[in-house]
Short mmCIF file of C-alpha atoms in Angstrom, two decimals:
data_model
loop_
_atom_site.label_atom_id
_atom_site.label_comp_id
_atom_site.label_asym_id
_atom_site.label_seq_id
_atom_site.Cartn_x
_atom_site.Cartn_y
_atom_site.Cartn_z
CA MET E 1170 39.68 -32.33 -24.25
CA TYR E 1171 36.47 -31.99 -25.81
CA THR E 1172 37.06 -29.49 -28.88
CA SER E 1173 34.10 -28.08 -31.68
CA ASN E 1174 35.21 -25.21 -34.34
CA ALA E 1175 31.49 -25.16 -35.50
CA MET E 1176 30.12 -21.97 -36.18
CA PRO E 1177 26.45 -20.79 -36.49
CA THR E 1178 25.13 -20.50 -39.98
CA GLU E 1179 24.62 -16.85 -41.99
CA PRO E 1180 21.30 -15.60 -41.13
CA THR E 1181 18.32 -17.46 -43.28
CA VAL E 1182 14.70 -17.15 -42.70
CA ALA E 1183 14.96 -20.85 -41.05
CA ALA E 1184 17.47 -19.76 -39.07
CA SER E 1185 15.89 -16.64 -37.94
CA ALA E 1186 13.54 -19.09 -36.54
CA THR E 1187 15.43 -21.23 -35.08
CA ARG E 1188 16.64 -18.20 -33.15
CA THR E 1189 13.56 -17.20 -31.97
CA TYR E 1190 12.94 -21.15 -31.03
CA ALA E 1191 15.48 -20.76 -29.35
CA TRP E 1192 14.66 -17.78 -27.09
CA VAL E 1193 11.02 -18.77 -26.61
CA VAL E 1194 12.87 -22.19 -24.85
CA PHE E 1195 14.77 -19.87 -22.76
CA ALA E 1196 11.81 -18.00 -21.80
CA LEU E 1197 10.22 -20.98 -20.33
CA MET E 1198 13.26 -22.70 -18.59
CA PHE E 1199 13.65 -19.55 -16.97
CA CYS E 1200 10.36 -19.86 -15.95
CA LEU E 1201 10.47 -23.37 -14.52
CA LEU E 1202 13.66 -22.08 -12.55
CA LEU E 1203 11.67 -19.51 -11.25
CA SER E 1204 8.98 -22.52 -10.08
CA ASP E 1205 11.35 -24.30 -8.80
CA TYR E 1206 12.73 -21.85 -6.80
CA MET E 1207 9.39 -20.48 -5.93
CA SER E 1208 8.58 -23.76 -4.76
CA ARG E 1209 11.64 -24.67 -2.43
CA GLN E 1210 11.60 -20.87 -0.59
CA ALA E 1211 7.97 -20.17 0.03
CA ILE E 1212 7.97 -22.22 3.25
CA ASN E 1213 10.45 -19.85 4.14
CA ALA E 1214 7.81 -17.26 4.90
CA LEU E 1215 5.47 -19.77 6.78
CA PHE E 1216 7.58 -20.74 9.49
CA PRO E 1217 6.12 -18.06 11.92
CA ILE E 1218 2.52 -19.74 10.99
CA LEU E 1219 3.96 -22.67 11.11
CA LYS E 1220 5.91 -22.55 14.60
CA VAL E 1221 2.70 -21.32 16.09
CA GLN E 1222 0.00 -24.05 14.43
CA TRP E 1223 1.97 -26.94 14.87
CA GLN E 1224 4.21 -26.11 17.45
CA MET E 1225 7.04 -26.67 16.06
CA SER E 1226 10.83 -26.36 17.11
CA ASP E 1227 13.27 -24.35 14.92
CA THR E 1228 15.12 -27.25 14.30
CA GLN E 1229 12.09 -28.89 12.76
CA LEU E 1230 11.42 -25.70 10.83
CA GLY E 1231 14.86 -25.46 9.63
CA SER E 1232 14.98 -29.11 8.09
CA LEU E 1233 11.72 -28.20 6.11
CA SER E 1234 13.89 -25.66 4.57
CA GLY E 1235 17.28 -27.87 4.86
CA VAL E 1236 16.33 -31.22 3.49
CA VAL E 1237 15.56 -29.74 -0.28
CA PRO E 1238 19.05 -28.83 -0.88
CA LEU E 1239 20.61 -31.70 0.92
CA ALA E 1240 18.40 -34.43 -1.74
CA VAL E 1241 19.34 -31.90 -4.63
CA GLY E 1242 23.20 -31.91 -3.55
CA ILE E 1243 22.50 -36.04 -3.32
CA LEU E 1244 20.91 -36.72 -6.09
CA THR E 1245 21.91 -33.98 -8.98
CA LEU E 1246 24.56 -35.84 -10.25
CA PRO E 1247 23.01 -39.43 -10.31
CA PHE E 1248 19.79 -37.91 -12.08
CA SER E 1249 21.40 -35.83 -14.88
CA ILE E 1250 23.37 -38.74 -15.86
CA VAL E 1251 20.31 -40.62 -16.43
CA ALA E 1252 19.05 -37.95 -18.12
CA ASP E 1253 21.68 -37.43 -20.54
CA ARG E 1254 20.87 -41.33 -21.58
CA TRP E 1255 17.44 -41.27 -20.97
CA GLY E 1256 16.37 -37.40 -23.01
CA ARG E 1257 16.21 -34.26 -21.28
CA VAL E 1258 13.08 -33.41 -22.23
CA LYS E 1259 11.24 -36.24 -20.97
CA SER E 1260 13.43 -35.86 -18.05
CA ILE E 1261 12.40 -32.22 -17.51
CA ALA E 1262 8.76 -32.68 -17.73
CA VAL E 1263 8.80 -35.39 -14.89
CA MET E 1264 10.86 -33.36 -12.79
CA VAL E 1265 8.60 -30.51 -12.83
CA ALA E 1266 5.50 -32.60 -12.21
CA LEU E 1267 7.05 -33.88 -9.05
CA TRP E 1268 8.10 -30.48 -7.41
CA SER E 1269 4.75 -29.55 -8.30
CA LEU E 1270 2.74 -32.71 -7.20
CA ALA E 1271 5.08 -32.50 -3.80
CA THR E 1272 4.44 -28.90 -3.29
CA LEU E 1273 0.62 -29.62 -3.36
CA GLY E 1274 1.62 -32.20 -0.82
CA CYS E 1275 2.76 -29.65 1.11
CA ALA E 1276 -0.56 -27.74 1.13
CA VAL E 1277 -2.52 -30.60 2.28
CA ALA E 1278 0.35 -31.84 4.96
CA SER E 1279 -1.87 -31.82 8.33
CA ASN E 1280 1.64 -32.12 10.23
CA TYR E 1281 5.13 -31.94 10.33
CA HIS E 1282 6.03 -35.77 9.57
CA GLU E 1283 3.96 -35.11 6.11
CA MET E 1284 5.01 -32.04 5.24
CA PHE E 1285 8.59 -33.60 5.73
CA ILE E 1286 8.01 -36.11 3.51
CA ALA E 1287 6.26 -33.52 1.16
CA ARG E 1288 9.30 -31.46 1.17
CA ILE E 1289 11.90 -34.36 0.36
CA PHE E 1290 9.95 -35.25 -2.90
CA VAL E 1291 10.08 -31.41 -3.89
CA GLY E 1292 14.31 -31.57 -3.38
CA ILE E 1293 13.76 -35.35 -5.70
CA GLY E 1294 12.01 -33.20 -8.41
CA GLU E 1295 14.47 -30.32 -8.05
CA ALA E 1296 17.65 -32.62 -7.87
CA ALA E 1297 19.15 -32.46 -11.35
CA TYR E 1298 16.61 -29.39 -12.80
CA GLY E 1299 19.36 -26.84 -13.01
CA SER E 1300 22.14 -29.29 -14.72
CA VAL E 1301 19.60 -30.77 -16.93
CA GLY E 1302 17.85 -27.56 -18.12
CA ILE E 1303 21.19 -25.48 -18.89
CA ALA E 1304 22.38 -28.17 -20.80
CA MET E 1305 19.35 -28.33 -22.94
CA LEU E 1306 19.73 -24.65 -23.34
CA MET E 1307 23.58 -25.05 -24.28
CA SER E 1308 22.18 -27.42 -27.04
CA VAL E 1309 20.22 -24.84 -28.89
CA PHE E 1310 22.27 -21.62 -28.73
CA PRO E 1311 25.76 -20.56 -29.94
CA LYS E 1312 28.73 -20.71 -28.25
CA HIS E 1313 29.48 -17.35 -28.15
CA LEU E 1314 26.35 -17.00 -25.90
CA ARG E 1315 27.34 -19.45 -23.18
CA SER E 1316 27.92 -16.90 -20.48
CA THR E 1317 24.84 -15.19 -21.17
CA ILE E 1318 22.92 -18.13 -21.00
CA ALA E 1319 24.23 -19.74 -18.16
CA GLY E 1320 24.12 -16.40 -16.14
CA GLY E 1321 20.55 -15.54 -16.95
CA PHE E 1322 18.98 -18.87 -16.49
CA THR E 1323 20.87 -19.39 -12.91
CA SER E 1324 19.90 -15.64 -12.13
CA ALA E 1325 15.68 -17.21 -12.26
CA ALA E 1326 17.03 -18.99 -8.61
CA ALA E 1327 17.62 -15.67 -7.09
CA PHE E 1328 14.61 -13.74 -8.31
CA GLY E 1329 12.50 -16.96 -7.95
CA SER E 1330 14.09 -17.03 -4.09
CA VAL E 1331 12.43 -13.66 -3.86
CA LEU E 1332 9.59 -13.92 -5.76
CA GLY E 1333 8.57 -16.96 -3.56
CA VAL E 1334 8.89 -15.96 0.04
CA SER E 1335 6.90 -12.21 -0.74
CA LEU E 1336 4.56 -13.70 -2.70
CA SER E 1337 4.05 -17.12 -0.54
CA GLY E 1338 3.92 -14.37 2.78
CA LEU E 1339 1.10 -12.22 0.86
CA ILE E 1340 -1.25 -14.97 0.03
CA ALA E 1341 -1.02 -16.00 3.59
CA THR E 1342 -1.66 -13.27 5.29
CA HIS E 1343 -4.75 -13.17 2.99
CA PHE E 1344 -5.89 -16.62 1.88
CA GLY E 1345 -3.89 -19.02 4.81
CA TRP E 1346 -0.73 -20.76 4.56
CA ARG E 1347 -1.76 -23.46 2.82
CA TRP E 1348 -2.91 -21.54 -0.41
CA SER E 1349 0.26 -20.10 -0.34
CA MET E 1350 1.91 -23.95 -1.66
CA GLY E 1351 -1.15 -24.38 -3.57
CA MET E 1352 -0.64 -21.13 -5.63
CA MET E 1353 3.20 -22.34 -6.33
CA SER E 1354 2.07 -25.92 -7.27
CA ILE E 1355 -0.43 -24.37 -10.01
CA PHE E 1356 2.12 -22.18 -11.49
CA GLY E 1357 4.38 -25.30 -11.94
CA PHE E 1358 1.44 -27.44 -13.52
CA VAL E 1359 0.55 -24.49 -15.88
CA LEU E 1360 4.23 -24.13 -17.18
CA VAL E 1361 4.95 -27.87 -17.50
CA ILE E 1362 2.04 -27.98 -19.73
CA ILE E 1363 3.06 -25.43 -21.81
CA TYR E 1364 6.33 -26.96 -21.58
CA CYS E 1365 5.03 -30.16 -23.09
CA LEU E 1366 2.77 -28.44 -25.81
CA LEU E 1367 6.26 -26.36 -26.81
CA VAL E 1368 9.18 -28.43 -26.12
CA THR E 1369 10.42 -31.86 -28.10
CA GLU E 1370 13.89 -33.91 -28.68
CA LYS E 1371 12.73 -33.15 -32.33
CA ARG E 1372 12.49 -29.26 -32.33
CA LEU E 1373 15.71 -29.23 -30.00
CA ALA E 1374 17.87 -31.11 -32.49
CA HIS E 1375 16.76 -28.55 -34.98
CA ALA E 1376 18.00 -25.81 -32.97
CA ASN E 1377 21.08 -26.53 -32.31
CA PRO E 1378 23.52 -25.10 -34.43
CA ASP E 1379 26.23 -27.84 -33.96
CA ASN E 1380 23.85 -30.26 -35.01
CA THR E 1381 23.43 -29.79 -38.95
CA GLY E 1382 21.80 -33.71 -39.18
CA GLY E 1383 18.48 -32.13 -36.64
CA THR E 1384 18.60 -35.72 -35.37
CA PRO E 1385 17.97 -35.91 -31.64
CA MET E 1386 21.81 -36.51 -29.74
CA TYR E 1387 20.53 -38.09 -26.23
CA GLY E 1388 21.67 -41.53 -26.32
CA GLU E 1389 24.31 -41.66 -28.64
CA ILE E 1390 27.04 -42.20 -26.21
CA LYS E 1391 27.24 -44.84 -23.88
CA LEU E 1392 29.70 -44.04 -21.47
CA THR E 1393 31.44 -46.59 -18.70
CA PRO E 1394 32.03 -44.96 -15.52
CA ARG E 1395 35.34 -44.54 -15.82
CA ALA E 1396 35.08 -42.72 -19.27
CA LEU E 1397 32.31 -40.59 -17.92
CA LEU E 1398 34.66 -39.65 -15.07
CA SER E 1399 37.15 -38.99 -17.78
CA GLY E 1400 34.78 -37.04 -19.75
CA LEU E 1401 33.56 -34.33 -16.65
CA PHE E 1402 37.43 -33.95 -16.01
CA PRO E 1403 38.82 -34.04 -19.52
CA ALA E 1404 41.77 -31.33 -18.39
CA ARG E 1405 43.36 -29.81 -15.04
CA SER E 1406 41.75 -26.56 -16.00
CA VAL E 1407 38.47 -27.83 -15.82
CA LEU E 1408 38.71 -28.94 -12.17
CA CYS E 1409 39.65 -25.43 -11.76
CA ALA E 1410 36.54 -23.90 -13.20
CA TYR E 1411 34.53 -26.48 -11.04
CA ILE E 1412 36.61 -25.67 -7.86
CA GLY E 1413 37.16 -21.93 -8.48
CA CYS E 1414 32.95 -21.10 -8.98
CA ALA E 1415 32.48 -23.38 -5.92
CA LEU E 1416 34.70 -20.55 -3.83
CA GLN E 1417 33.09 -17.96 -4.81
CA ILE E 1418 29.88 -19.22 -4.70
CA PHE E 1419 31.05 -19.81 -0.87
CA ILE E 1420 30.88 -15.89 -0.31
CA GLN E 1421 27.76 -16.16 -2.14
CA GLY E 1422 25.89 -18.66 0.29
CA THR E 1423 27.58 -17.00 2.83
CA LEU E 1424 26.51 -13.26 2.55
CA PHE E 1425 22.73 -14.77 1.21
CA VAL E 1426 22.59 -16.40 4.86
CA TRP E 1427 23.73 -14.12 7.14
CA LEU E 1428 22.90 -11.09 5.81
CA PRO E 1429 19.49 -10.21 7.67
CA SER E 1430 21.36 -11.33 10.38
CA TYR E 1431 23.80 -8.88 10.55
CA LEU E 1432 21.34 -6.14 9.69
CA ASN E 1433 19.49 -6.97 12.25
CA ARG E 1434 22.19 -6.86 15.14
CA TYR E 1435 24.34 -4.03 14.13
CA TRP E 1436 22.52 -1.77 12.56
CA GLY E 1437 19.24 -2.37 14.47
CA MET E 1438 17.17 -3.30 11.82
CA PRO E 1439 13.81 -4.55 12.52
CA VAL E 1440 13.72 -8.36 10.98
CA SER E 1441 11.03 -7.20 8.38
CA LYS E 1442 13.12 -4.91 7.15
CA ALA E 1443 16.51 -6.53 7.53
CA SER E 1444 14.93 -9.13 5.68
CA LEU E 1445 13.74 -6.86 2.50
CA VAL E 1446 17.09 -5.33 2.55
CA ALA E 1447 18.82 -8.27 2.27
CA ALA E 1448 16.20 -9.33 -0.59
CA GLY E 1449 16.70 -6.15 -2.50
CA LEU E 1450 20.40 -6.91 -2.37
CA VAL E 1451 19.55 -10.35 -3.55
CA LEU E 1452 18.04 -9.44 -6.53
CA VAL E 1453 21.02 -7.39 -7.49
CA SER E 1454 23.42 -10.43 -6.99
CA GLY E 1455 20.46 -12.07 -9.48
CA MET E 1456 21.25 -8.73 -11.77
CA GLY E 1457 24.81 -9.28 -11.91
CA GLN E 1458 24.93 -12.63 -12.72
CA LEU E 1459 22.77 -12.12 -15.97
CA LEU E 1460 25.08 -8.55 -16.95
CA CYS E 1461 28.15 -10.09 -16.05
CA GLY E 1462 27.43 -13.06 -18.69
CA VAL E 1463 26.42 -10.63 -20.82
CA LEU E 1464 29.42 -8.81 -20.69
CA THR E 1465 31.41 -11.75 -20.78
CA ASP E 1466 30.43 -12.88 -24.20
CA ARG E 1467 30.56 -9.46 -25.82
CA ILE E 1468 34.57 -9.33 -24.44
CA SER E 1469 35.76 -12.68 -24.93
CA GLY E 1470 33.81 -14.02 -28.20
CA ASP E 1471 35.30 -17.52 -28.84
CA SER E 1472 38.41 -17.08 -26.87
CA LEU E 1473 38.77 -19.14 -23.96
CA VAL E 1474 41.65 -17.28 -22.22
CA ARG E 1475 39.38 -14.43 -22.21
CA ARG E 1476 37.00 -16.14 -20.34
CA TRP E 1477 39.37 -16.95 -17.88
CA ASN E 1478 40.14 -13.35 -17.91
CA MET E 1479 37.05 -11.99 -17.37
CA ALA E 1480 36.51 -14.54 -14.11
CA ILE E 1481 39.44 -13.72 -12.62
CA CYS E 1482 38.63 -9.23 -13.35
CA TYR E 1483 35.14 -10.35 -11.36
CA CYS E 1484 36.58 -11.99 -8.31
CA LEU E 1485 38.65 -9.54 -7.52
CA LEU E 1486 36.38 -6.57 -8.11
CA LEU E 1487 34.52 -8.94 -5.37
CA GLY E 1488 37.01 -9.12 -3.00
CA VAL E 1489 37.94 -5.54 -2.83
CA LEU E 1490 34.32 -4.33 -2.79
CA LEU E 1491 33.87 -6.99 0.11
CA GLU E 1492 37.09 -5.66 1.78
CA ILE E 1493 36.21 -2.04 1.53
CA ALA E 1494 32.31 -2.12 2.75
CA PHE E 1495 32.94 -4.28 5.90
CA ARG E 1496 35.69 -2.09 7.27
CA LEU E 1497 33.27 0.88 6.82
CA PRO E 1498 30.80 1.67 9.53
CA GLN E 1499 27.38 0.74 9.55
CA GLY E 1500 25.74 3.39 7.57
CA ASN E 1501 24.33 4.33 4.10
CA LEU E 1502 28.18 4.08 2.71
CA GLN E 1503 28.31 0.58 3.62
CA LEU E 1504 25.28 -0.12 1.98
CA ALA E 1505 26.26 1.74 -0.95
CA LEU E 1506 29.55 0.00 -1.05
CA LEU E 1507 27.82 -3.64 -0.20
CA VAL E 1508 25.95 -2.70 -3.47
CA PRO E 1509 28.38 -3.34 -6.01
CA ALA E 1510 29.95 -5.97 -4.04
CA VAL E 1511 26.70 -7.97 -4.21
CA PHE E 1512 26.67 -7.46 -7.84
CA PHE E 1513 29.91 -9.73 -8.55
CA LEU E 1514 28.85 -12.39 -6.01
CA ALA E 1515 27.97 -14.84 -9.26
CA SER E 1516 29.66 -12.94 -11.86
CA SER E 1517 31.55 -16.01 -12.54
CA PHE E 1518 29.25 -18.71 -12.49
CA GLY E 1519 28.11 -18.16 -16.65
CA THR E 1520 32.11 -17.45 -17.03
CA CYS E 1521 32.31 -21.02 -15.86
CA SER E 1522 29.80 -22.67 -17.07
CA ALA E 1523 31.20 -21.65 -20.48
CA ILE E 1524 34.35 -22.99 -19.66
CA VAL E 1525 33.10 -26.28 -18.79
CA ALA E 1526 30.31 -26.41 -21.76
CA GLY E 1527 33.72 -25.91 -24.19
CA ALA E 1528 35.59 -28.45 -22.70
CA THR E 1529 33.39 -31.25 -22.30
CA SER E 1530 31.12 -33.38 -24.56
CA PRO E 1531 27.15 -32.36 -25.51
CA ALA E 1532 26.38 -36.06 -24.89
CA ILE E 1533 26.88 -35.13 -21.28
CA HIS E 1534 26.72 -31.61 -20.76
CA SER E 1535 23.94 -32.25 -17.84
CA SER E 1536 26.27 -34.62 -15.99
CA ALA E 1537 28.96 -31.86 -16.47
CA PHE E 1538 26.73 -28.91 -14.73
CA ALA E 1539 25.78 -31.78 -12.42
CA THR E 1540 29.03 -31.98 -11.47
CA MET E 1541 29.50 -27.94 -11.31
CA THR E 1542 26.52 -27.92 -8.91
CA LEU E 1543 27.95 -30.49 -6.48
CA PHE E 1544 30.89 -28.27 -6.12
CA ASN E 1545 28.79 -25.77 -5.87
CA ASN E 1546 26.91 -27.13 -2.92
CA ILE E 1547 29.28 -28.97 -0.82
CA LEU E 1548 32.09 -26.25 -1.37
CA GLY E 1549 30.10 -23.32 -1.16
CA LEU E 1550 26.20 -23.42 -0.05
CA ALA E 1551 26.70 -25.52 2.55
CA ALA E 1552 30.35 -24.84 3.20
CA GLY E 1553 30.15 -21.02 3.84
CA PRO E 1554 27.10 -20.40 6.09
CA PHE E 1555 28.08 -23.34 8.20
CA LEU E 1556 31.81 -22.04 8.46
CA THR E 1557 31.28 -18.24 8.58
CA GLY E 1558 28.46 -19.10 11.45
CA VAL E 1559 31.18 -21.45 13.52
CA PHE E 1560 33.66 -18.59 13.52
CA ALA E 1561 31.03 -16.22 14.34
CA ASP E 1562 30.24 -17.74 17.44
CA SER E 1563 34.29 -17.53 18.19
CA VAL E 1564 34.24 -14.13 17.38
CA GLY E 1565 31.16 -12.30 16.54
CA LEU E 1566 29.35 -12.23 13.29
CA GLN E 1567 30.78 -8.72 12.69
CA VAL E 1568 34.12 -9.86 12.83
CA ALA E 1569 33.69 -12.87 10.53
CA LEU E 1570 31.87 -10.93 7.90
CA ARG E 1571 34.90 -8.63 8.32
CA TRP E 1572 36.86 -11.59 7.00
CA LEU E 1573 34.65 -12.75 4.59
CA PRO E 1574 36.27 -11.11 1.50
CA PHE E 1575 39.89 -12.82 1.92
CA ALA E 1576 37.68 -16.03 0.86
CA ALA E 1577 38.01 -14.25 -2.49
CA ILE E 1578 41.93 -15.38 -2.45
CA LEU E 1579 40.52 -18.75 -2.80
CA PRO E 1580 38.68 -18.87 -6.31
CA PHE E 1581 41.28 -15.77 -7.25
CA ALA E 1582 43.92 -18.25 -7.19
CA ALA E 1583 41.94 -21.25 -8.84
CA TYR E 1584 40.80 -18.83 -11.90
CA LEU E 1585 44.87 -17.81 -12.07
CA LEU E 1586 45.99 -21.17 -12.15
CA GLY E 1587 43.16 -23.16 -14.35
CA ARG E 1588 44.48 -19.48 -16.98
CA TRP E 1589 47.71 -20.91 -16.59
CA LEU E 1590 47.15 -24.59 -16.91
CA TYR E 1591 44.95 -24.13 -20.00
CA LEU E 1592 47.59 -22.08 -21.88
CA ALA E 1593 49.62 -24.90 -21.29
CA GLU E 1594 46.89 -28.04 -22.42
CA SER E 1595 46.84 -25.14 -25.54
CA ARG E 1596 50.32 -25.53 -26.40
CA ARG E 1597 50.57 -29.36 -25.91
CA ALA E 1598 47.39 -30.19 -27.83
#
């Protein structure tokens, strides 16, 4: 298992400038992830318009949305491996330029097939940004801030999703749907220009608290496939972190997809209001992802055991609050309990990211976080909504969601096992 005991140096003028630069990079990477998810989700607000204008079926509309995460899930790991070898800075610039250009392609598409091809390229461009971006941020911040940085960075996905849908609908209403996609594209191009001006491999190397030499670290380690696999799974406890995080994302993905339908069917909300309430809950989830990462760093410090403890506590709170909320009758009290429940939906992502980062070599962090993304997409975001839909076809959506809190038992068990294995591995080390 990879370990490093290097600690940040005492504050100096140079160190202060380095910390400032690190936060500038964080802000820029956060905005790029906003652009990522705005470009990805903006099309969802255009479905009613496209359905009428192009006479599209619901299956075709769904494919325009679903092809992006499909491309991301397939390509995230190989693209992240390439980024670890070729250089993260250059890779991210190419990614952002590609998804922005592809989003512009969506704006000028004249039929379903052209739009579908453009959406494939949106997914190709976005495939590895999350994993490579978080690896880059881990390289410029000290280890005791890893949960904060991971949680804060990835919370942009929730905020970007809500912004993308809401702004897209607003722009389409006033200027037409093509301008919706065009504005998302322009936002991405502006950001990538700023990124290229501010972020270089050399400046990142100087900002790295564990790289006293100030030389770029990419490409230093050339691993065989077998050695890379061993590096991505250095211990059984790390596998538990991958699986536990994905199983908790299973619950998040399910609620994000099915909450609007639940509110519409069983609360009697109009579709527009149900979508608005669900969007508000998505924002609460994003805030929880950010704040739980901060709390984990404050409590855990450099202790991985405490990080495991925090993941266990977050998962327990999620399961208990969801169980209580879905057992209550529809009304304000149920909504009042759903708010704190969704706050903990992605609460352990930052914690698990810090665990994975601490166990793997910095040279393959992009690949390690891509592995997390792969697990999260397959076991979480893909499996959760699908299996819940199958269950709902048999017993109804309301009953299916009442059983959803019991799914928290699985990540809870994975975190308990991971903690036990980590202690055993530490004793043997």
